[in-house]
Amino acid sequence: PPPKGPTTLMLGVIRVFCWKRIAIFALIVSSGLYVFIRSKHIWRKNRRVYIVLGSVMAGCFFYIMLITSGLLYDLAASYGFDFSNRMGLFSLADGLYEWSLFFPGNGFGSTGKYIYTLFATAIHNDVLAMYIDLGFIGSFLWFFWNIWCLPKIAEKHCGYNVSFVYSLLMSYSYIVYLTDNSTTYFMFQTFMQTILLLSVMKNYEMSSSLMINQRQVNYDAYCQLQR
């Protein structure tokens, strides 16, 4: 199984560094996804991983659609959701984008530069910022590469356990990205990459151990045949 101890510990450390409600929510959701993927189910485990990753990517675009249509603002007002003034920050980018397949984007990094230059703050929504920067198709390709393609590459070269951990990290990260600019947080990204590295190292150790054991079994069988 994946390295539960280091992963759980370091996710807790990330929570301490973030110290935000969205981080608590992300940790709860990621824990639920862990149970879903690891549970005994008719679907294969790697299929469940990609169900989770596909849901994360679809959730990003659904969230952008809610913002661009104004539905998120209406829902927040109707149910009294407190976004810690995040709605006001999101509205600073009004006029820079539209919900359209043909929206081309304004250029990578343009949103952060625009918001900081005029208002000396950040939009605190990395998902929306990426959409505004790269456009509909560009952001889709960005999300598709990071959320869908990279775990497939990880599974091919490093094994299922690494893609499993990667899927949980992506789920946690993108939930936090919905109301924060954590892609620029050095400690956040460092811990995320460290968890993934620990998973790769653990998987390598397990593979090496299995290989050594198999060689020993083959050698013992060979010795039996020679007697």
PDB file of C-alpha atoms in Angstrom:
ATOM      1  CA  PRO A   1       0.000   0.000   0.000  1.00  0.00           C
ATOM      2  CA  PRO A   2       1.034   3.660  -0.346  1.00  0.00           C
ATOM      3  CA  PRO A   3       3.108   5.183   2.481  1.00  0.00           C
ATOM      4  CA  LYS A   4       0.340   6.191   4.858  1.00  0.00           C
ATOM      5  CA  GLY A   5       2.477   7.559   7.682  1.00  0.00           C
ATOM      6  CA  PRO A   6       4.600  10.164   5.850  1.00  0.00           C
ATOM      7  CA  THR A   7       1.726  11.210   3.596  1.00  0.00           C
ATOM      8  CA  THR A   8      -0.715  11.718   6.461  1.00  0.00           C
ATOM      9  CA  LEU A   9       1.882  13.524   8.536  1.00  0.00           C
ATOM     10  CA  MET A  10       2.925  15.901   5.782  1.00  0.00           C
ATOM     11  CA  LEU A  11      -0.648  16.668   4.770  1.00  0.00           C
ATOM     12  CA  GLY A  12      -1.165  17.634   8.406  1.00  0.00           C
ATOM     13  CA  VAL A  13       1.887  19.890   8.222  1.00  0.00           C
ATOM     14  CA  ILE A  14       0.492  21.518   5.079  1.00  0.00           C
ATOM     15  CA  ARG A  15      -2.735  22.118   6.955  1.00  0.00           C
ATOM     16  CA  VAL A  16      -0.807  23.872   9.741  1.00  0.00           C
ATOM     17  CA  PHE A  17       1.068  26.054   7.258  1.00  0.00           C
ATOM     18  CA  CYS A  18      -2.112  26.985   5.381  1.00  0.00           C
ATOM     19  CA  TRP A  19      -4.238  27.388   8.508  1.00  0.00           C
ATOM     20  CA  LYS A  20      -7.320  28.036   6.385  1.00  0.00           C
ATOM     21  CA  ARG A  21     -10.814  26.596   6.249  1.00  0.00           C
ATOM     22  CA  ILE A  22     -10.431  25.588   2.614  1.00  0.00           C
ATOM     23  CA  ALA A  23      -7.431  23.477   3.659  1.00  0.00           C
ATOM     24  CA  ILE A  24      -9.555  21.680   6.271  1.00  0.00           C
ATOM     25  CA  PHE A  25     -12.265  21.066   3.669  1.00  0.00           C
ATOM     26  CA  ALA A  26      -9.683  19.825   1.157  1.00  0.00           C
ATOM     27  CA  LEU A  27      -8.218  17.437   3.731  1.00  0.00           C
ATOM     28  CA  ILE A  28     -11.676  16.037   4.541  1.00  0.00           C
ATOM     29  CA  VAL A  29     -12.510  15.532   0.857  1.00  0.00           C
ATOM     30  CA  SER A  30      -9.114  13.947   0.146  1.00  0.00           C
ATOM     31  CA  SER A  31      -9.621  11.572   3.071  1.00  0.00           C
ATOM     32  CA  GLY A  32     -12.995  10.577   1.639  1.00  0.00           C
ATOM     33  CA  LEU A  33     -11.431   9.987  -1.768  1.00  0.00           C
ATOM     34  CA  TYR A  34      -8.744   7.857  -0.115  1.00  0.00           C
ATOM     35  CA  VAL A  35     -11.456   5.630   1.345  1.00  0.00           C
ATOM     36  CA  PHE A  36     -13.273   5.489  -2.017  1.00  0.00           C
ATOM     37  CA  ILE A  37     -10.175   4.473  -3.986  1.00  0.00           C
ATOM     38  CA  ARG A  38      -8.898   1.949  -1.440  1.00  0.00           C
ATOM     39  CA  SER A  39     -12.291   0.367  -0.697  1.00  0.00           C
ATOM     40  CA  LYS A  40     -13.272  -3.034  -2.082  1.00  0.00           C
ATOM     41  CA  HIS A  41     -15.326  -2.292  -5.144  1.00  0.00           C
ATOM     42  CA  ILE A  42     -16.224  -3.902  -8.437  1.00  0.00           C
ATOM     43  CA  TRP A  43     -14.146  -1.316 -10.307  1.00  0.00           C
ATOM     44  CA  ARG A  44     -10.406  -1.683 -10.492  1.00  0.00           C
ATOM     45  CA  LYS A  45      -8.447   0.662  -8.245  1.00  0.00           C
ATOM     46  CA  ASN A  46      -6.665   2.447 -11.078  1.00  0.00           C
ATOM     47  CA  ARG A  47     -10.044   3.112 -12.697  1.00  0.00           C
ATOM     48  CA  ARG A  48     -11.212   4.733  -9.475  1.00  0.00           C
ATOM     49  CA  VAL A  49      -8.104   6.928  -9.505  1.00  0.00           C
ATOM     50  CA  TYR A  50      -9.047   8.291 -12.918  1.00  0.00           C
ATOM     51  CA  ILE A  51     -12.665   8.756 -11.881  1.00  0.00           C
ATOM     52  CA  VAL A  52     -11.367  11.006  -9.102  1.00  0.00           C
ATOM     53  CA  LEU A  53      -9.013  12.868 -11.442  1.00  0.00           C
ATOM     54  CA  GLY A  54     -11.726  13.329 -14.070  1.00  0.00           C
ATOM     55  CA  SER A  55     -14.051  14.692 -11.379  1.00  0.00           C
ATOM     56  CA  VAL A  56     -11.376  17.175 -10.267  1.00  0.00           C
ATOM     57  CA  MET A  57     -10.943  18.470 -13.813  1.00  0.00           C
ATOM     58  CA  ALA A  58     -14.708  18.695 -14.405  1.00  0.00           C
ATOM     59  CA  GLY A  59     -15.100  20.414 -11.021  1.00  0.00           C
ATOM     60  CA  CYS A  60     -12.608  23.125 -12.026  1.00  0.00           C
ATOM     61  CA  PHE A  61     -14.618  24.066 -15.114  1.00  0.00           C
ATOM     62  CA  PHE A  62     -17.916  23.841 -13.258  1.00  0.00           C
ATOM     63  CA  TYR A  63     -16.538  26.234 -10.645  1.00  0.00           C
ATOM     64  CA  ILE A  64     -15.394  28.669 -13.347  1.00  0.00           C
ATOM     65  CA  MET A  65     -18.828  28.481 -14.949  1.00  0.00           C
ATOM     66  CA  LEU A  66     -20.484  29.266 -11.597  1.00  0.00           C
ATOM     67  CA  ILE A  67     -18.312  32.367 -11.214  1.00  0.00           C
ATOM     68  CA  THR A  68     -18.694  33.668 -14.765  1.00  0.00           C
ATOM     69  CA  SER A  69     -22.468  33.183 -14.710  1.00  0.00           C
ATOM     70  CA  GLY A  70     -22.817  34.867 -11.317  1.00  0.00           C
ATOM     71  CA  LEU A  71     -24.435  31.761  -9.791  1.00  0.00           C
ATOM     72  CA  LEU A  72     -21.699  31.413  -7.180  1.00  0.00           C
ATOM     73  CA  TYR A  73     -22.378  34.945  -5.935  1.00  0.00           C
ATOM     74  CA  ASP A  74     -26.132  34.219  -5.795  1.00  0.00           C
ATOM     75  CA  LEU A  75     -25.609  30.942  -3.933  1.00  0.00           C
ATOM     76  CA  ALA A  76     -23.276  32.596  -1.451  1.00  0.00           C
ATOM     77  CA  ALA A  77     -25.812  35.350  -0.781  1.00  0.00           C
ATOM     78  CA  SER A  78     -28.753  32.937  -0.527  1.00  0.00           C
ATOM     79  CA  TYR A  79     -27.126  30.500   1.885  1.00  0.00           C
ATOM     80  CA  GLY A  80     -24.894  32.935   3.751  1.00  0.00           C
ATOM     81  CA  PHE A  81     -21.609  31.364   2.704  1.00  0.00           C
ATOM     82  CA  ASP A  82     -18.647  33.318   4.023  1.00  0.00           C
ATOM     83  CA  PHE A  83     -15.816  33.352   1.496  1.00  0.00           C
ATOM     84  CA  SER A  84     -13.675  35.732   3.593  1.00  0.00           C
ATOM     85  CA  ASN A  85     -14.100  38.500   1.003  1.00  0.00           C
ATOM     86  CA  ARG A  86     -12.941  36.152  -1.765  1.00  0.00           C
ATOM     87  CA  MET A  87     -15.974  37.184  -3.840  1.00  0.00           C
ATOM     88  CA  GLY A  88     -14.769  40.766  -3.825  1.00  0.00           C
ATOM     89  CA  LEU A  89     -11.353  39.619  -5.015  1.00  0.00           C
ATOM     90  CA  PHE A  90     -12.867  37.472  -7.776  1.00  0.00           C
ATOM     91  CA  SER A  91     -14.905  40.455  -8.996  1.00  0.00           C
ATOM     92  CA  LEU A  92     -11.707  42.456  -9.535  1.00  0.00           C
ATOM     93  CA  ALA A  93     -11.181  40.400 -12.673  1.00  0.00           C
ATOM     94  CA  ASP A  94     -14.668  41.075 -14.065  1.00  0.00           C
ATOM     95  CA  GLY A  95     -14.419  42.194 -17.654  1.00  0.00           C
ATOM     96  CA  LEU A  96     -11.213  40.266 -18.274  1.00  0.00           C
ATOM     97  CA  TYR A  97     -12.911  37.051 -19.368  1.00  0.00           C
ATOM     98  CA  GLU A  98     -16.090  35.331 -20.499  1.00  0.00           C
ATOM     99  CA  TRP A  99     -17.474  31.813 -20.387  1.00  0.00           C
ATOM    100  CA  SER A 100     -16.956  30.746 -23.969  1.00  0.00           C
ATOM    101  CA  LEU A 101     -15.246  27.948 -25.851  1.00  0.00           C
ATOM    102  CA  PHE A 102     -13.631  30.628 -27.994  1.00  0.00           C
ATOM    103  CA  PHE A 103     -12.289  32.763 -25.139  1.00  0.00           C
ATOM    104  CA  PRO A 104      -8.549  32.960 -26.051  1.00  0.00           C
ATOM    105  CA  GLY A 105      -7.127  34.129 -22.710  1.00  0.00           C
ATOM    106  CA  ASN A 106      -5.024  37.182 -21.942  1.00  0.00           C
ATOM    107  CA  GLY A 107      -1.588  35.597 -21.643  1.00  0.00           C
ATOM    108  CA  PHE A 108       0.156  33.596 -18.954  1.00  0.00           C
ATOM    109  CA  GLY A 109       0.598  35.607 -15.754  1.00  0.00           C
ATOM    110  CA  SER A 110      -1.505  38.520 -16.999  1.00  0.00           C
ATOM    111  CA  THR A 111      -4.204  38.173 -14.339  1.00  0.00           C
ATOM    112  CA  GLY A 112      -1.840  38.341 -11.393  1.00  0.00           C
ATOM    113  CA  LYS A 113       0.020  41.274 -12.912  1.00  0.00           C
ATOM    114  CA  TYR A 114      -3.217  43.170 -13.621  1.00  0.00           C
ATOM    115  CA  ILE A 115      -4.725  42.625 -10.159  1.00  0.00           C
ATOM    116  CA  TYR A 116      -1.514  43.468  -8.319  1.00  0.00           C
ATOM    117  CA  THR A 117      -0.770  46.569 -10.397  1.00  0.00           C
ATOM    118  CA  LEU A 118      -4.217  48.098  -9.887  1.00  0.00           C
ATOM    119  CA  PHE A 119      -5.193  46.786  -6.463  1.00  0.00           C
ATOM    120  CA  ALA A 120      -1.930  45.591  -4.833  1.00  0.00           C
ATOM    121  CA  THR A 121      -3.416  42.176  -4.028  1.00  0.00           C
ATOM    122  CA  ALA A 122      -3.964  38.739  -5.610  1.00  0.00           C
ATOM    123  CA  ILE A 123      -7.117  37.213  -7.032  1.00  0.00           C
ATOM    124  CA  HIS A 124      -6.825  34.240  -4.616  1.00  0.00           C
ATOM    125  CA  ASN A 125      -8.225  31.805  -7.135  1.00  0.00           C
ATOM    126  CA  ASP A 126      -5.595  29.926  -9.123  1.00  0.00           C
ATOM    127  CA  VAL A 127      -8.203  27.984 -11.099  1.00  0.00           C
ATOM    128  CA  LEU A 128      -9.941  31.150 -12.320  1.00  0.00           C
ATOM    129  CA  ALA A 129      -6.611  32.893 -12.922  1.00  0.00           C
ATOM    130  CA  MET A 130      -5.432  30.033 -15.132  1.00  0.00           C
ATOM    131  CA  TYR A 131      -8.655  30.228 -17.135  1.00  0.00           C
ATOM    132  CA  ILE A 132      -8.275  33.981 -17.624  1.00  0.00           C
ATOM    133  CA  ASP A 133      -4.607  33.629 -18.546  1.00  0.00           C
ATOM    134  CA  LEU A 134      -4.849  30.706 -20.982  1.00  0.00           C
ATOM    135  CA  GLY A 135      -8.439  30.832 -22.200  1.00  0.00           C
ATOM    136  CA  PHE A 136     -10.913  27.982 -22.447  1.00  0.00           C
ATOM    137  CA  ILE A 137      -8.909  25.595 -24.622  1.00  0.00           C
ATOM    138  CA  GLY A 138      -5.564  26.585 -23.118  1.00  0.00           C
ATOM    139  CA  SER A 139      -6.726  26.061 -19.535  1.00  0.00           C
ATOM    140  CA  PHE A 140      -8.381  22.776 -20.533  1.00  0.00           C
ATOM    141  CA  LEU A 141      -5.059  21.565 -21.920  1.00  0.00           C
ATOM    142  CA  TRP A 142      -3.282  22.776 -18.770  1.00  0.00           C
ATOM    143  CA  PHE A 143      -5.699  20.954 -16.454  1.00  0.00           C
ATOM    144  CA  PHE A 144      -5.690  17.891 -18.705  1.00  0.00           C
ATOM    145  CA  TRP A 145      -1.884  17.655 -18.620  1.00  0.00           C
ATOM    146  CA  ASN A 146      -1.531  18.211 -14.866  1.00  0.00           C
ATOM    147  CA  ILE A 147      -4.566  16.305 -13.639  1.00  0.00           C
ATOM    148  CA  TRP A 148      -4.915  13.511 -16.201  1.00  0.00           C
ATOM    149  CA  CYS A 149      -1.708  12.934 -18.187  1.00  0.00           C
ATOM    150  CA  LEU A 150       0.923  13.213 -15.446  1.00  0.00           C
ATOM    151  CA  PRO A 151      -0.615  10.491 -13.230  1.00  0.00           C
ATOM    152  CA  LYS A 152      -0.749   8.165 -16.248  1.00  0.00           C
ATOM    153  CA  ILE A 153       2.948   8.816 -16.846  1.00  0.00           C
ATOM    154  CA  ALA A 154       3.617   8.255 -13.141  1.00  0.00           C
ATOM    155  CA  GLU A 155       1.714   4.950 -13.200  1.00  0.00           C
ATOM    156  CA  LYS A 156       3.557   3.772 -16.308  1.00  0.00           C
ATOM    157  CA  HIS A 157       7.045   4.509 -14.985  1.00  0.00           C
ATOM    158  CA  CYS A 158       6.611   4.360 -11.185  1.00  0.00           C
ATOM    159  CA  GLY A 159       3.588   2.138 -10.559  1.00  0.00           C
ATOM    160  CA  TYR A 160       0.017   2.408  -9.374  1.00  0.00           C
ATOM    161  CA  ASN A 161       0.859   3.544  -5.831  1.00  0.00           C
ATOM    162  CA  VAL A 162       2.519   6.725  -7.095  1.00  0.00           C
ATOM    163  CA  SER A 163      -0.453   7.618  -9.303  1.00  0.00           C
ATOM    164  CA  PHE A 164      -2.712   6.925  -6.306  1.00  0.00           C
ATOM    165  CA  VAL A 165      -0.822   9.393  -4.119  1.00  0.00           C
ATOM    166  CA  TYR A 166      -0.663  11.875  -6.999  1.00  0.00           C
ATOM    167  CA  SER A 167      -4.454  11.755  -7.395  1.00  0.00           C
ATOM    168  CA  LEU A 168      -4.938  12.606  -3.709  1.00  0.00           C
ATOM    169  CA  LEU A 169      -2.408  15.442  -3.939  1.00  0.00           C
ATOM    170  CA  MET A 170      -4.162  16.869  -7.001  1.00  0.00           C
ATOM    171  CA  SER A 171      -7.540  16.631  -5.304  1.00  0.00           C
ATOM    172  CA  TYR A 172      -6.225  18.433  -2.232  1.00  0.00           C
ATOM    173  CA  SER A 173      -4.310  21.057  -4.218  1.00  0.00           C
ATOM    174  CA  TYR A 174      -7.058  22.017  -6.630  1.00  0.00           C
ATOM    175  CA  ILE A 175      -9.619  22.376  -3.867  1.00  0.00           C
ATOM    176  CA  VAL A 176      -7.249  24.812  -2.159  1.00  0.00           C
ATOM    177  CA  TYR A 177      -6.629  26.562  -5.491  1.00  0.00           C
ATOM    178  CA  LEU A 178     -10.353  27.386  -5.714  1.00  0.00           C
ATOM    179  CA  THR A 179     -10.015  30.139  -3.122  1.00  0.00           C
ATOM    180  CA  ASP A 180      -6.284  30.753  -2.897  1.00  0.00           C
ATOM    181  CA  ASN A 181      -3.130  31.437  -4.884  1.00  0.00           C
ATOM    182  CA  SER A 182      -1.206  28.472  -3.462  1.00  0.00           C
ATOM    183  CA  THR A 183       0.622  27.768  -6.713  1.00  0.00           C
ATOM    184  CA  THR A 184       2.986  30.543  -5.596  1.00  0.00           C
ATOM    185  CA  TYR A 185       3.379  29.297  -1.994  1.00  0.00           C
ATOM    186  CA  PHE A 186       6.898  27.908  -1.697  1.00  0.00           C
ATOM    187  CA  MET A 187       6.230  25.775   1.388  1.00  0.00           C
ATOM    188  CA  PHE A 188       2.968  24.406   0.006  1.00  0.00           C
ATOM    189  CA  GLN A 189       4.531  23.309  -3.276  1.00  0.00           C
ATOM    190  CA  THR A 190       7.672  22.001  -1.547  1.00  0.00           C
ATOM    191  CA  PHE A 191       5.687  19.722   0.750  1.00  0.00           C
ATOM    192  CA  MET A 192       3.528  18.515  -2.112  1.00  0.00           C
ATOM    193  CA  GLN A 193       6.562  17.573  -4.188  1.00  0.00           C
ATOM    194  CA  THR A 194       8.201  15.966  -1.137  1.00  0.00           C
ATOM    195  CA  ILE A 195       5.176  13.738  -0.560  1.00  0.00           C
ATOM    196  CA  LEU A 196       5.277  12.628  -4.186  1.00  0.00           C
ATOM    197  CA  LEU A 197       9.019  11.970  -3.965  1.00  0.00           C
ATOM    198  CA  LEU A 198       8.511   9.886  -0.808  1.00  0.00           C
ATOM    199  CA  SER A 199       5.904   7.864  -2.661  1.00  0.00           C
ATOM    200  CA  VAL A 200       8.275   7.217  -5.575  1.00  0.00           C
ATOM    201  CA  MET A 201      11.059   6.168  -3.192  1.00  0.00           C
ATOM    202  CA  LYS A 202       8.715   3.884  -1.239  1.00  0.00           C
ATOM    203  CA  ASN A 203       7.454   2.270  -4.422  1.00  0.00           C
ATOM    204  CA  TYR A 204      11.043   1.737  -5.612  1.00  0.00           C
ATOM    205  CA  GLU A 205      11.938   0.055  -2.310  1.00  0.00           C
ATOM    206  CA  MET A 206       8.913  -2.234  -2.544  1.00  0.00           C
ATOM    207  CA  SER A 207       9.714  -3.149  -6.169  1.00  0.00           C
ATOM    208  CA  SER A 208      13.365  -3.846  -5.325  1.00  0.00           C
ATOM    209  CA  SER A 209      12.363  -6.019  -2.381  1.00  0.00           C
ATOM    210  CA  LEU A 210       9.934  -8.034  -4.509  1.00  0.00           C
ATOM    211  CA  MET A 211      12.588  -8.465  -7.202  1.00  0.00           C
ATOM    212  CA  ILE A 212      15.153  -9.705  -4.676  1.00  0.00           C
ATOM    213  CA  ASN A 213      12.632 -12.126  -3.170  1.00  0.00           C
ATOM    214  CA  GLN A 214      11.700 -13.438  -6.612  1.00  0.00           C
ATOM    215  CA  ARG A 215      15.353 -13.964  -7.493  1.00  0.00           C
ATOM    216  CA  GLN A 216      15.825 -15.893  -4.265  1.00  0.00           C
ATOM    217  CA  VAL A 217      12.826 -18.079  -5.053  1.00  0.00           C
ATOM    218  CA  ASN A 218      14.162 -18.741  -8.559  1.00  0.00           C
ATOM    219  CA  TYR A 219      17.597 -19.574  -7.179  1.00  0.00           C
ATOM    220  CA  ASP A 220      16.152 -21.967  -4.595  1.00  0.00           C
ATOM    221  CA  ALA A 221      14.095 -23.677  -7.296  1.00  0.00           C
ATOM    222  CA  TYR A 222      17.186 -23.998  -9.476  1.00  0.00           C
ATOM    223  CA  CYS A 223      19.154 -25.563  -6.602  1.00  0.00           C
ATOM    224  CA  GLN A 224      16.370 -28.091  -6.039  1.00  0.00           C
ATOM    225  CA  LEU A 225      16.485 -29.123  -9.677  1.00  0.00           C
ATOM    226  CA  GLN A 226      20.253 -29.624  -9.556  1.00  0.00           C
ATOM    227  CA  ARG A 227      20.039 -32.087  -6.649  1.00  0.00           C
TER     228      ARG A 227
END
